[in-house]
Amino acid sequence: ILKIDSATALGSTTAGTTVNDGATLQLNHDGLVGDAITINGAGDGGNGAIWSTNNGIAGQGPDITGVITLGSDATIRADTRIDHANEITDGGNGYTLTKTGTGDIVRSSTLSVGNLVIDQGQYLLTGAAAAGSAGQDIEVNSGGEFAFWKNFSVTSTPDLSLNDGSSYSVYSNTNDQTSGINGTMALNGTVTFKNQNHQHTVSSDISGSGILKLQTVVNANGSYTFDGNNTYSSVTEVGTGGATTGKVTLTAGSTSAFSNNSDFQVSANSTLSLAGNSNTIGSLGDFSGAGGVVENDNASAATLTVGDNDNNTTFSGLIRDGAGAGALSLTKIGTGTLILASSSNHGYGGATTIN
């Protein structure tokens, strides 16, 4: 391990720095690191080829301004935040970059590696290029988080594998940010989507199985629009029902946005909106014993078809047309029983059909 306690400890940045397999460059300060750094392997004792520590300054870490090149599969461990505004590249060799440690890695510039594995902590994008080139493979493991900061969209069609206990998040400290992503997402267990002040469009096709938790953070607003071809199974939790957290609007941006294999549970302070797009879902139910709102909220009429997975459910929320002149129709299919248990009158003007 070579431990660096100041920004100038590596000397001139002209020649760059190489970290060989089994070695670690420990950045134990919160200043600039201007060197181009070539990294190899998982580091000494698995501590990473680059390892950021905080020198007693909680939450702070180095700002790396040089290019990071992978000479082989390599690990970066962030025990404290790392800011990096330059390229990470493997020279076209298809190497894997693994992020460990509970600190953030904050990036705005190009990612050109074979695979990105977020094993722990947050990989935070402040620019779309940091999500990689076309078809970038990104795997997020338990305790890992793939996140956006503020207002941009990723259009490079990344392939995300979201494993059990992982998070996919969009954040901003100002209201009404617009962001989005396309490509593919595979759910492999319980995955949490977190939203802070974003109108976030997921055009990625979502497959796999697990529990998809759609949430907002404390005292924030947030909405999601799904407009991919989504086939994932198990449960979609729309909000958490909390007074200051969990208020979510999920909107259909296409007729295949809501997976017909999924149980949709709409919490008391959240909304499921068709927006003029007819959709079929596995089932409709409450979240934690209370239901929210299902509406069309569009000038064009739309039909919600419920029951494709034959489950028995109870929905105690409201079903209504919403804003706009388009009526909502409700069609019940399958062998399961849907109990509509609202104590208020439903306000939808379309037909009710039981097949």
mmCIF file of C-alpha atoms in Angstrom:
data_model
loop_
_atom_site.group_PDB
_atom_site.id
_atom_site.type_symbol
_atom_site.label_atom_id
_atom_site.label_comp_id
_atom_site.label_asym_id
_atom_site.label_seq_id
_atom_site.Cartn_x
_atom_site.Cartn_y
_atom_site.Cartn_z
ATOM 1 C CA ILE A 1 0.000 0.000 0.000
ATOM 2 C CA LEU A 2 1.195 3.497 -0.866
ATOM 3 C CA LYS A 3 -0.674 5.953 1.367
ATOM 4 C CA ILE A 4 -0.970 9.528 0.157
ATOM 5 C CA ASP A 5 -1.782 12.193 2.755
ATOM 6 C CA SER A 6 -1.577 15.294 0.550
ATOM 7 C CA ALA A 7 -2.483 16.365 -2.961
ATOM 8 C CA THR A 8 1.161 16.859 -3.998
ATOM 9 C CA ALA A 9 2.578 13.635 -2.567
ATOM 10 C CA LEU A 10 2.688 11.877 -5.966
ATOM 11 C CA GLY A 11 4.886 14.614 -7.427
ATOM 12 C CA SER A 12 4.622 15.637 -11.072
ATOM 13 C CA THR A 13 1.537 14.416 -12.902
ATOM 14 C CA THR A 14 3.401 14.077 -16.216
ATOM 15 C CA ALA A 15 4.407 10.424 -16.032
ATOM 16 C CA GLY A 16 1.244 9.159 -14.336
ATOM 17 C CA THR A 17 0.882 6.403 -11.737
ATOM 18 C CA THR A 18 0.503 2.646 -12.208
ATOM 19 C CA VAL A 19 -0.969 0.378 -9.534
ATOM 20 C CA ASN A 20 -0.091 -3.258 -10.209
ATOM 21 C CA ASP A 21 -2.088 -6.333 -9.242
ATOM 22 C CA GLY A 22 -2.011 -6.854 -5.458
ATOM 23 C CA ALA A 23 -1.013 -3.253 -4.711
ATOM 24 C CA THR A 24 -3.110 -0.333 -3.422
ATOM 25 C CA LEU A 25 -2.920 3.434 -3.837
ATOM 26 C CA GLN A 26 -4.568 4.801 -0.670
ATOM 27 C CA LEU A 27 -5.770 8.387 -1.096
ATOM 28 C CA ASN A 28 -6.051 9.688 2.453
ATOM 29 C CA HIS A 29 -6.860 13.342 1.777
ATOM 30 C CA ASP A 30 -9.553 15.570 0.300
ATOM 31 C CA GLY A 31 -7.488 17.401 -2.326
ATOM 32 C CA LEU A 32 -6.885 17.111 -6.070
ATOM 33 C CA VAL A 33 -5.193 14.111 -7.669
ATOM 34 C CA GLY A 34 -4.073 15.135 -11.153
ATOM 35 C CA ASP A 35 -2.242 11.972 -12.182
ATOM 36 C CA ALA A 36 -3.406 9.641 -14.917
ATOM 37 C CA ILE A 37 -3.757 6.367 -12.993
ATOM 38 C CA THR A 38 -3.559 2.836 -14.405
ATOM 39 C CA ILE A 39 -5.081 0.241 -12.082
ATOM 40 C CA ASN A 40 -4.990 -3.552 -11.888
ATOM 41 C CA GLY A 41 -6.604 -6.072 -9.577
ATOM 42 C CA ALA A 42 -8.503 -5.929 -6.295
ATOM 43 C CA GLY A 43 -5.696 -4.342 -4.303
ATOM 44 C CA ASP A 44 -3.757 -5.337 -1.215
ATOM 45 C CA GLY A 45 -6.028 -7.461 0.981
ATOM 46 C CA GLY A 46 -8.976 -6.658 -1.279
ATOM 47 C CA ASN A 47 -8.829 -2.959 -0.374
ATOM 48 C CA GLY A 48 -8.956 -1.855 -4.002
ATOM 49 C CA ALA A 49 -6.339 -0.694 -6.473
ATOM 50 C CA ILE A 50 -7.524 2.788 -5.489
ATOM 51 C CA TRP A 51 -8.749 3.195 -1.902
ATOM 52 C CA SER A 52 -10.125 6.483 -0.606
ATOM 53 C CA THR A 53 -10.035 7.186 3.133
ATOM 54 C CA ASN A 54 -11.006 10.369 4.914
ATOM 55 C CA ASN A 55 -7.995 11.454 6.989
ATOM 56 C CA GLY A 56 -10.419 12.130 9.839
ATOM 57 C CA ILE A 57 -12.643 14.423 7.724
ATOM 58 C CA ALA A 58 -16.057 12.760 7.658
ATOM 59 C CA GLY A 59 -17.693 12.485 4.230
ATOM 60 C CA GLN A 60 -14.852 14.084 2.289
ATOM 61 C CA GLY A 61 -12.351 12.522 -0.057
ATOM 62 C CA PRO A 62 -10.162 13.042 -3.112
ATOM 63 C CA ASP A 63 -11.022 14.770 -6.380
ATOM 64 C CA ILE A 64 -9.334 12.780 -9.166
ATOM 65 C CA THR A 65 -8.905 14.822 -12.346
ATOM 66 C CA GLY A 66 -6.782 12.464 -14.456
ATOM 67 C CA VAL A 67 -7.849 9.581 -16.692
ATOM 68 C CA ILE A 68 -8.245 6.215 -14.953
ATOM 69 C CA THR A 69 -7.202 3.276 -17.159
ATOM 70 C CA LEU A 70 -7.912 -0.363 -16.375
ATOM 71 C CA GLY A 71 -4.929 -2.595 -17.199
ATOM 72 C CA SER A 72 -7.007 -5.609 -16.154
ATOM 73 C CA ASP A 73 -10.118 -6.231 -14.057
ATOM 74 C CA ALA A 74 -9.814 -3.739 -11.192
ATOM 75 C CA THR A 75 -11.485 -2.487 -8.023
ATOM 76 C CA ILE A 76 -11.949 1.009 -6.622
ATOM 77 C CA ARG A 77 -12.870 1.140 -2.933
ATOM 78 C CA ALA A 78 -14.514 4.336 -1.713
ATOM 79 C CA ASP A 79 -14.707 4.534 2.063
ATOM 80 C CA THR A 80 -15.210 8.241 1.529
ATOM 81 C CA ARG A 81 -16.508 10.160 -1.463
ATOM 82 C CA ILE A 82 -14.474 10.223 -4.685
ATOM 83 C CA ASP A 83 -15.171 12.867 -7.340
ATOM 84 C CA HIS A 84 -13.928 12.022 -10.813
ATOM 85 C CA ALA A 85 -14.557 14.263 -13.821
ATOM 86 C CA ASN A 86 -12.417 12.462 -16.415
ATOM 87 C CA GLU A 87 -12.641 9.253 -18.433
ATOM 88 C CA ILE A 88 -12.471 5.696 -17.128
ATOM 89 C CA THR A 89 -11.349 3.369 -19.910
ATOM 90 C CA ASP A 90 -10.109 -0.185 -20.425
ATOM 91 C CA GLY A 91 -8.735 0.521 -23.895
ATOM 92 C CA GLY A 92 -11.398 -1.667 -25.476
ATOM 93 C CA ASN A 93 -10.308 -4.828 -23.649
ATOM 94 C CA GLY A 94 -13.624 -5.583 -21.942
ATOM 95 C CA TYR A 95 -12.353 -5.456 -18.341
ATOM 96 C CA THR A 96 -14.612 -5.230 -15.283
ATOM 97 C CA LEU A 97 -14.534 -2.257 -12.910
ATOM 98 C CA THR A 98 -15.863 -3.066 -9.440
ATOM 99 C CA LYS A 99 -16.866 -0.380 -6.944
ATOM 100 C CA THR A 100 -16.703 -1.318 -3.268
ATOM 101 C CA GLY A 101 -16.921 0.668 -0.054
ATOM 102 C CA THR A 102 -19.873 2.612 1.328
ATOM 103 C CA GLY A 103 -18.706 6.012 0.068
ATOM 104 C CA ASP A 104 -19.922 7.625 -3.154
ATOM 105 C CA ILE A 105 -18.163 7.729 -6.498
ATOM 106 C CA VAL A 106 -19.432 10.846 -8.303
ATOM 107 C CA ARG A 107 -18.820 10.924 -12.051
ATOM 108 C CA SER A 108 -19.707 13.112 -15.032
ATOM 109 C CA SER A 109 -17.387 11.878 -17.785
ATOM 110 C CA THR A 110 -17.078 8.884 -20.098
ATOM 111 C CA LEU A 111 -17.148 5.286 -18.922
ATOM 112 C CA SER A 112 -15.633 2.800 -21.404
ATOM 113 C CA VAL A 113 -15.262 -0.579 -19.704
ATOM 114 C CA GLY A 114 -16.602 -4.059 -20.331
ATOM 115 C CA ASN A 115 -18.639 -4.258 -17.125
ATOM 116 C CA LEU A 116 -19.373 -2.018 -14.169
ATOM 117 C CA VAL A 117 -20.190 -3.787 -10.895
ATOM 118 C CA ILE A 118 -21.505 -1.638 -8.041
ATOM 119 C CA ASP A 119 -20.890 -3.930 -5.104
ATOM 120 C CA GLN A 120 -21.397 -1.374 -2.334
ATOM 121 C CA GLY A 121 -22.299 2.276 -1.968
ATOM 122 C CA GLN A 122 -23.424 4.780 -4.546
ATOM 123 C CA TYR A 123 -22.238 5.314 -8.124
ATOM 124 C CA LEU A 124 -23.669 8.778 -8.796
ATOM 125 C CA LEU A 125 -24.024 10.145 -12.318
ATOM 126 C CA THR A 126 -23.863 13.906 -12.805
ATOM 127 C CA GLY A 127 -23.737 13.466 -16.592
ATOM 128 C CA ALA A 128 -25.099 10.882 -19.023
ATOM 129 C CA ALA A 129 -21.649 9.799 -20.293
ATOM 130 C CA ALA A 130 -20.859 8.255 -16.912
ATOM 131 C CA ALA A 131 -23.424 5.507 -17.648
ATOM 132 C CA GLY A 132 -21.157 4.166 -20.376
ATOM 133 C CA SER A 133 -21.343 3.673 -24.121
ATOM 134 C CA ALA A 134 -24.037 1.789 -26.022
ATOM 135 C CA GLY A 135 -25.133 -1.392 -24.290
ATOM 136 C CA GLN A 136 -22.954 -0.911 -21.198
ATOM 137 C CA ASP A 137 -23.357 -3.807 -18.739
ATOM 138 C CA ILE A 138 -23.993 -2.553 -15.203
ATOM 139 C CA GLU A 139 -24.617 -4.857 -12.234
ATOM 140 C CA VAL A 140 -25.843 -3.466 -8.907
ATOM 141 C CA ASN A 141 -25.537 -5.769 -5.894
ATOM 142 C CA SER A 142 -27.074 -5.679 -2.426
ATOM 143 C CA GLY A 143 -26.144 -2.413 -0.731
ATOM 144 C CA GLY A 144 -25.180 -0.846 -4.073
ATOM 145 C CA GLU A 145 -26.936 2.107 -5.699
ATOM 146 C CA PHE A 146 -26.986 3.399 -9.272
ATOM 147 C CA ALA A 147 -28.074 7.031 -9.065
ATOM 148 C CA PHE A 148 -28.683 10.259 -11.028
ATOM 149 C CA TRP A 149 -28.120 13.800 -9.816
ATOM 150 C CA LYS A 150 -30.389 16.429 -11.354
ATOM 151 C CA ASN A 151 -31.507 17.003 -14.911
ATOM 152 C CA PHE A 152 -30.391 14.722 -17.791
ATOM 153 C CA SER A 153 -31.294 11.495 -19.567
ATOM 154 C CA VAL A 154 -29.221 8.398 -20.317
ATOM 155 C CA THR A 155 -29.862 7.348 -23.929
ATOM 156 C CA SER A 156 -26.976 4.895 -24.395
ATOM 157 C CA THR A 157 -29.221 1.842 -23.743
ATOM 158 C CA PRO A 158 -27.332 0.389 -20.759
ATOM 159 C CA ASP A 159 -28.177 -3.127 -19.582
ATOM 160 C CA LEU A 160 -28.803 -2.962 -15.821
ATOM 161 C CA SER A 161 -28.950 -6.026 -13.587
ATOM 162 C CA LEU A 162 -30.540 -4.947 -10.313
ATOM 163 C CA ASN A 163 -29.944 -7.630 -7.711
ATOM 164 C CA ASP A 164 -31.704 -8.281 -4.416
ATOM 165 C CA GLY A 165 -31.216 -5.387 -1.987
ATOM 166 C CA SER A 166 -30.005 -2.902 -4.618
ATOM 167 C CA SER A 167 -31.295 0.605 -5.397
ATOM 168 C CA TYR A 168 -31.902 2.727 -8.493
ATOM 169 C CA SER A 169 -32.292 6.406 -7.610
ATOM 170 C CA VAL A 170 -32.812 9.918 -8.970
ATOM 171 C CA TYR A 171 -31.990 12.878 -6.729
ATOM 172 C CA SER A 172 -32.184 16.659 -6.755
ATOM 173 C CA ASN A 173 -32.351 19.412 -4.159
ATOM 174 C CA THR A 174 -34.598 21.466 -6.468
ATOM 175 C CA ASN A 175 -38.106 20.674 -7.684
ATOM 176 C CA ASP A 176 -39.379 19.441 -11.058
ATOM 177 C CA GLN A 177 -36.251 17.887 -12.503
ATOM 178 C CA THR A 178 -36.721 15.853 -15.697
ATOM 179 C CA SER A 179 -34.637 12.738 -16.283
ATOM 180 C CA GLY A 180 -34.819 9.380 -18.004
ATOM 181 C CA ILE A 181 -33.145 6.169 -19.096
ATOM 182 C CA ASN A 182 -33.531 3.572 -21.845
ATOM 183 C CA GLY A 183 -32.076 0.114 -22.447
ATOM 184 C CA THR A 184 -32.945 -2.896 -20.287
ATOM 185 C CA MET A 185 -33.392 -3.599 -16.579
ATOM 186 C CA ALA A 186 -33.464 -7.066 -15.008
ATOM 187 C CA LEU A 187 -34.898 -7.419 -11.499
ATOM 188 C CA ASN A 188 -33.370 -10.178 -9.391
ATOM 189 C CA GLY A 189 -35.118 -9.844 -6.025
ATOM 190 C CA THR A 190 -36.293 -6.820 -4.035
ATOM 191 C CA VAL A 191 -35.217 -3.566 -5.716
ATOM 192 C CA THR A 192 -35.961 -0.025 -4.495
ATOM 193 C CA PHE A 193 -36.452 2.929 -6.833
ATOM 194 C CA LYS A 194 -35.937 6.219 -4.951
ATOM 195 C CA ASN A 195 -37.075 9.585 -6.267
ATOM 196 C CA GLN A 196 -36.321 13.088 -4.995
ATOM 197 C CA ASN A 197 -38.034 15.856 -6.994
ATOM 198 C CA HIS A 198 -37.838 14.144 -10.399
ATOM 199 C CA GLN A 199 -40.211 13.404 -13.222
ATOM 200 C CA HIS A 200 -38.340 10.278 -14.242
ATOM 201 C CA THR A 201 -39.089 8.281 -17.396
ATOM 202 C CA VAL A 202 -37.979 4.658 -17.547
ATOM 203 C CA SER A 203 -38.013 3.628 -21.222
ATOM 204 C CA SER A 204 -35.960 0.537 -20.420
ATOM 205 C CA ASP A 205 -37.679 -2.835 -20.803
ATOM 206 C CA ILE A 206 -38.003 -4.278 -17.287
ATOM 207 C CA SER A 207 -37.845 -8.068 -16.922
ATOM 208 C CA GLY A 208 -37.049 -10.583 -14.178
ATOM 209 C CA SER A 209 -38.841 -11.128 -10.883
ATOM 210 C CA GLY A 210 -38.934 -9.667 -7.407
ATOM 211 C CA ILE A 211 -40.506 -6.798 -5.494
ATOM 212 C CA LEU A 212 -40.218 -3.401 -7.189
ATOM 213 C CA LYS A 213 -40.562 -0.652 -4.564
ATOM 214 C CA LEU A 214 -41.306 2.818 -5.988
ATOM 215 C CA GLN A 215 -40.618 5.472 -3.351
ATOM 216 C CA THR A 216 -39.801 9.112 -2.783
ATOM 217 C CA VAL A 217 -37.400 10.393 -0.154
ATOM 218 C CA VAL A 218 -38.434 12.419 2.912
ATOM 219 C CA ASN A 219 -40.398 15.611 2.146
ATOM 220 C CA ALA A 220 -39.864 15.311 -1.615
ATOM 221 C CA ASN A 221 -42.091 14.879 -4.638
ATOM 222 C CA GLY A 222 -41.505 12.362 -7.384
ATOM 223 C CA SER A 223 -43.140 10.657 -10.312
ATOM 224 C CA TYR A 224 -42.275 7.823 -12.664
ATOM 225 C CA THR A 225 -43.376 7.160 -16.217
ATOM 226 C CA PHE A 226 -42.844 3.643 -17.544
ATOM 227 C CA ASP A 227 -43.008 3.354 -21.324
ATOM 228 C CA GLY A 228 -41.009 0.219 -22.122
ATOM 229 C CA ASN A 229 -42.224 -3.312 -22.780
ATOM 230 C CA ASN A 230 -42.319 -4.545 -19.187
ATOM 231 C CA THR A 231 -42.717 -8.232 -18.356
ATOM 232 C CA TYR A 232 -41.340 -8.579 -14.811
ATOM 233 C CA SER A 233 -43.274 -10.686 -12.312
ATOM 234 C CA SER A 234 -44.180 -10.486 -8.610
ATOM 235 C CA VAL A 235 -45.074 -7.185 -6.871
ATOM 236 C CA THR A 236 -45.006 -3.468 -7.755
ATOM 237 C CA GLU A 237 -45.353 -1.269 -4.662
ATOM 238 C CA VAL A 238 -46.450 2.241 -5.680
ATOM 239 C CA GLY A 239 -45.476 4.389 -2.685
ATOM 240 C CA THR A 240 -45.172 3.427 0.954
ATOM 241 C CA GLY A 241 -48.140 5.290 2.427
ATOM 242 C CA GLY A 242 -46.019 7.358 4.805
ATOM 243 C CA ALA A 243 -47.048 10.924 5.653
ATOM 244 C CA THR A 244 -43.706 12.420 4.546
ATOM 245 C CA THR A 245 -42.292 9.619 2.406
ATOM 246 C CA GLY A 246 -43.556 7.287 -0.268
ATOM 247 C CA LYS A 247 -45.946 9.557 -2.203
ATOM 248 C CA VAL A 248 -45.537 8.386 -5.786
ATOM 249 C CA THR A 249 -47.296 8.753 -9.136
ATOM 250 C CA LEU A 250 -46.669 5.947 -11.634
ATOM 251 C CA THR A 251 -47.853 6.763 -15.157
ATOM 252 C CA ALA A 252 -48.184 4.518 -18.194
ATOM 253 C CA GLY A 253 -46.342 5.902 -21.192
ATOM 254 C CA SER A 254 -47.304 2.954 -23.406
ATOM 255 C CA THR A 255 -49.803 0.094 -23.551
ATOM 256 C CA SER A 256 -47.143 -2.339 -22.276
ATOM 257 C CA ALA A 257 -45.869 -0.134 -19.435
ATOM 258 C CA PHE A 258 -47.568 -1.984 -16.583
ATOM 259 C CA SER A 259 -46.508 -5.619 -16.450
ATOM 260 C CA ASN A 260 -49.406 -8.058 -16.759
ATOM 261 C CA ASN A 261 -47.384 -10.436 -14.547
ATOM 262 C CA SER A 262 -47.195 -8.089 -11.554
ATOM 263 C CA ASP A 263 -49.395 -7.433 -8.507
ATOM 264 C CA PHE A 264 -49.815 -3.649 -8.299
ATOM 265 C CA GLN A 265 -50.215 -2.375 -4.732
ATOM 266 C CA VAL A 266 -51.078 1.345 -4.611
ATOM 267 C CA SER A 267 -50.476 3.042 -1.250
ATOM 268 C CA ALA A 268 -52.899 5.479 0.363
ATOM 269 C CA ASN A 269 -51.157 8.648 -0.811
ATOM 270 C CA SER A 270 -50.075 7.462 -4.287
ATOM 271 C CA THR A 271 -51.509 7.229 -7.793
ATOM 272 C CA LEU A 272 -51.508 4.786 -10.697
ATOM 273 C CA SER A 273 -52.288 6.674 -13.919
ATOM 274 C CA LEU A 274 -53.105 5.269 -17.366
ATOM 275 C CA ALA A 275 -52.649 8.621 -19.165
ATOM 276 C CA GLY A 276 -54.751 7.421 -22.111
ATOM 277 C CA ASN A 277 -52.876 4.103 -22.460
ATOM 278 C CA SER A 278 -54.899 0.925 -21.881
ATOM 279 C CA ASN A 279 -52.932 -1.615 -19.836
ATOM 280 C CA THR A 280 -53.343 -5.086 -18.337
ATOM 281 C CA ILE A 281 -51.984 -5.858 -14.872
ATOM 282 C CA GLY A 282 -51.734 -9.051 -12.861
ATOM 283 C CA SER A 283 -53.809 -7.726 -9.973
ATOM 284 C CA LEU A 284 -54.741 -4.524 -8.126
ATOM 285 C CA GLY A 285 -54.569 -4.208 -4.359
ATOM 286 C CA ASP A 286 -53.845 -2.081 -1.314
ATOM 287 C CA PHE A 287 -50.438 -1.460 0.194
ATOM 288 C CA SER A 288 -50.321 -2.136 3.952
ATOM 289 C CA GLY A 289 -54.101 -2.219 4.218
ATOM 290 C CA ALA A 290 -54.881 1.056 2.449
ATOM 291 C CA GLY A 291 -55.351 2.002 -1.202
ATOM 292 C CA GLY A 292 -54.601 5.115 -3.228
ATOM 293 C CA VAL A 293 -55.955 6.367 -6.558
ATOM 294 C CA VAL A 294 -56.242 4.694 -9.956
ATOM 295 C CA GLU A 295 -57.122 7.140 -12.726
ATOM 296 C CA ASN A 296 -56.900 7.829 -16.449
ATOM 297 C CA ASP A 297 -56.043 11.549 -16.232
ATOM 298 C CA ASN A 298 -56.056 12.117 -19.990
ATOM 299 C CA ALA A 299 -58.246 13.374 -22.833
ATOM 300 C CA SER A 300 -58.214 9.910 -24.454
ATOM 301 C CA ALA A 301 -60.238 7.064 -22.965
ATOM 302 C CA ALA A 302 -58.388 4.038 -21.603
ATOM 303 C CA THR A 303 -59.138 0.628 -20.056
ATOM 304 C CA LEU A 304 -57.460 -0.980 -17.069
ATOM 305 C CA THR A 305 -57.697 -4.766 -17.282
ATOM 306 C CA VAL A 306 -57.112 -6.528 -13.963
ATOM 307 C CA GLY A 307 -56.609 -10.187 -13.035
ATOM 308 C CA ASP A 308 -54.144 -11.726 -15.440
ATOM 309 C CA ASN A 309 -52.377 -13.652 -12.657
ATOM 310 C CA ASP A 310 -55.599 -15.015 -11.041
ATOM 311 C CA ASN A 311 -54.803 -13.659 -7.554
ATOM 312 C CA ASN A 312 -57.419 -12.637 -4.975
ATOM 313 C CA THR A 313 -56.977 -8.973 -3.931
ATOM 314 C CA THR A 314 -58.757 -6.095 -2.198
ATOM 315 C CA PHE A 315 -58.497 -2.488 -3.343
ATOM 316 C CA SER A 316 -59.977 0.133 -1.018
ATOM 317 C CA GLY A 317 -58.811 3.194 -2.944
ATOM 318 C CA LEU A 318 -60.592 5.255 -5.601
ATOM 319 C CA ILE A 319 -60.936 4.478 -9.300
ATOM 320 C CA ARG A 320 -61.757 7.602 -11.321
ATOM 321 C CA ASP A 321 -61.441 9.300 -14.686
ATOM 322 C CA GLY A 322 -59.219 12.089 -13.377
ATOM 323 C CA ALA A 323 -58.466 15.286 -15.297
ATOM 324 C CA GLY A 324 -59.312 15.392 -18.991
ATOM 325 C CA ALA A 325 -62.398 14.121 -20.794
ATOM 326 C CA GLY A 326 -61.183 10.548 -21.296
ATOM 327 C CA ALA A 327 -63.196 7.946 -19.434
ATOM 328 C CA LEU A 328 -61.588 5.073 -17.550
ATOM 329 C CA SER A 329 -63.071 1.618 -18.092
ATOM 330 C CA LEU A 330 -62.444 -1.371 -15.828
ATOM 331 C CA THR A 331 -62.266 -4.958 -17.081
ATOM 332 C CA LYS A 332 -61.898 -7.931 -14.732
ATOM 333 C CA ILE A 333 -60.349 -11.120 -16.126
ATOM 334 C CA GLY A 334 -58.945 -14.307 -14.629
ATOM 335 C CA THR A 335 -60.195 -16.673 -11.942
ATOM 336 C CA GLY A 336 -59.206 -14.550 -8.940
ATOM 337 C CA THR A 337 -61.531 -12.249 -6.985
ATOM 338 C CA LEU A 338 -61.087 -8.465 -6.942
ATOM 339 C CA ILE A 339 -62.869 -6.776 -4.030
ATOM 340 C CA LEU A 340 -63.499 -3.046 -4.470
ATOM 341 C CA ALA A 341 -63.822 -1.883 -0.876
ATOM 342 C CA SER A 342 -63.805 1.922 -1.063
ATOM 343 C CA SER A 343 -66.227 3.729 1.235
ATOM 344 C CA SER A 344 -66.488 6.526 -1.364
ATOM 345 C CA ASN A 345 -68.127 6.443 -4.760
ATOM 346 C CA HIS A 346 -65.822 5.617 -7.646
ATOM 347 C CA GLY A 347 -65.688 8.298 -10.302
ATOM 348 C CA TYR A 348 -64.937 6.469 -13.513
ATOM 349 C CA GLY A 349 -67.263 6.966 -16.470
ATOM 350 C CA GLY A 350 -66.352 4.026 -18.665
ATOM 351 C CA ALA A 351 -67.759 0.515 -18.751
ATOM 352 C CA THR A 352 -67.254 -2.186 -16.161
ATOM 353 C CA THR A 353 -66.746 -5.577 -17.794
ATOM 354 C CA ILE A 354 -66.397 -8.934 -16.017
ATOM 355 C CA ASN A 355 -64.958 -11.698 -18.172
#
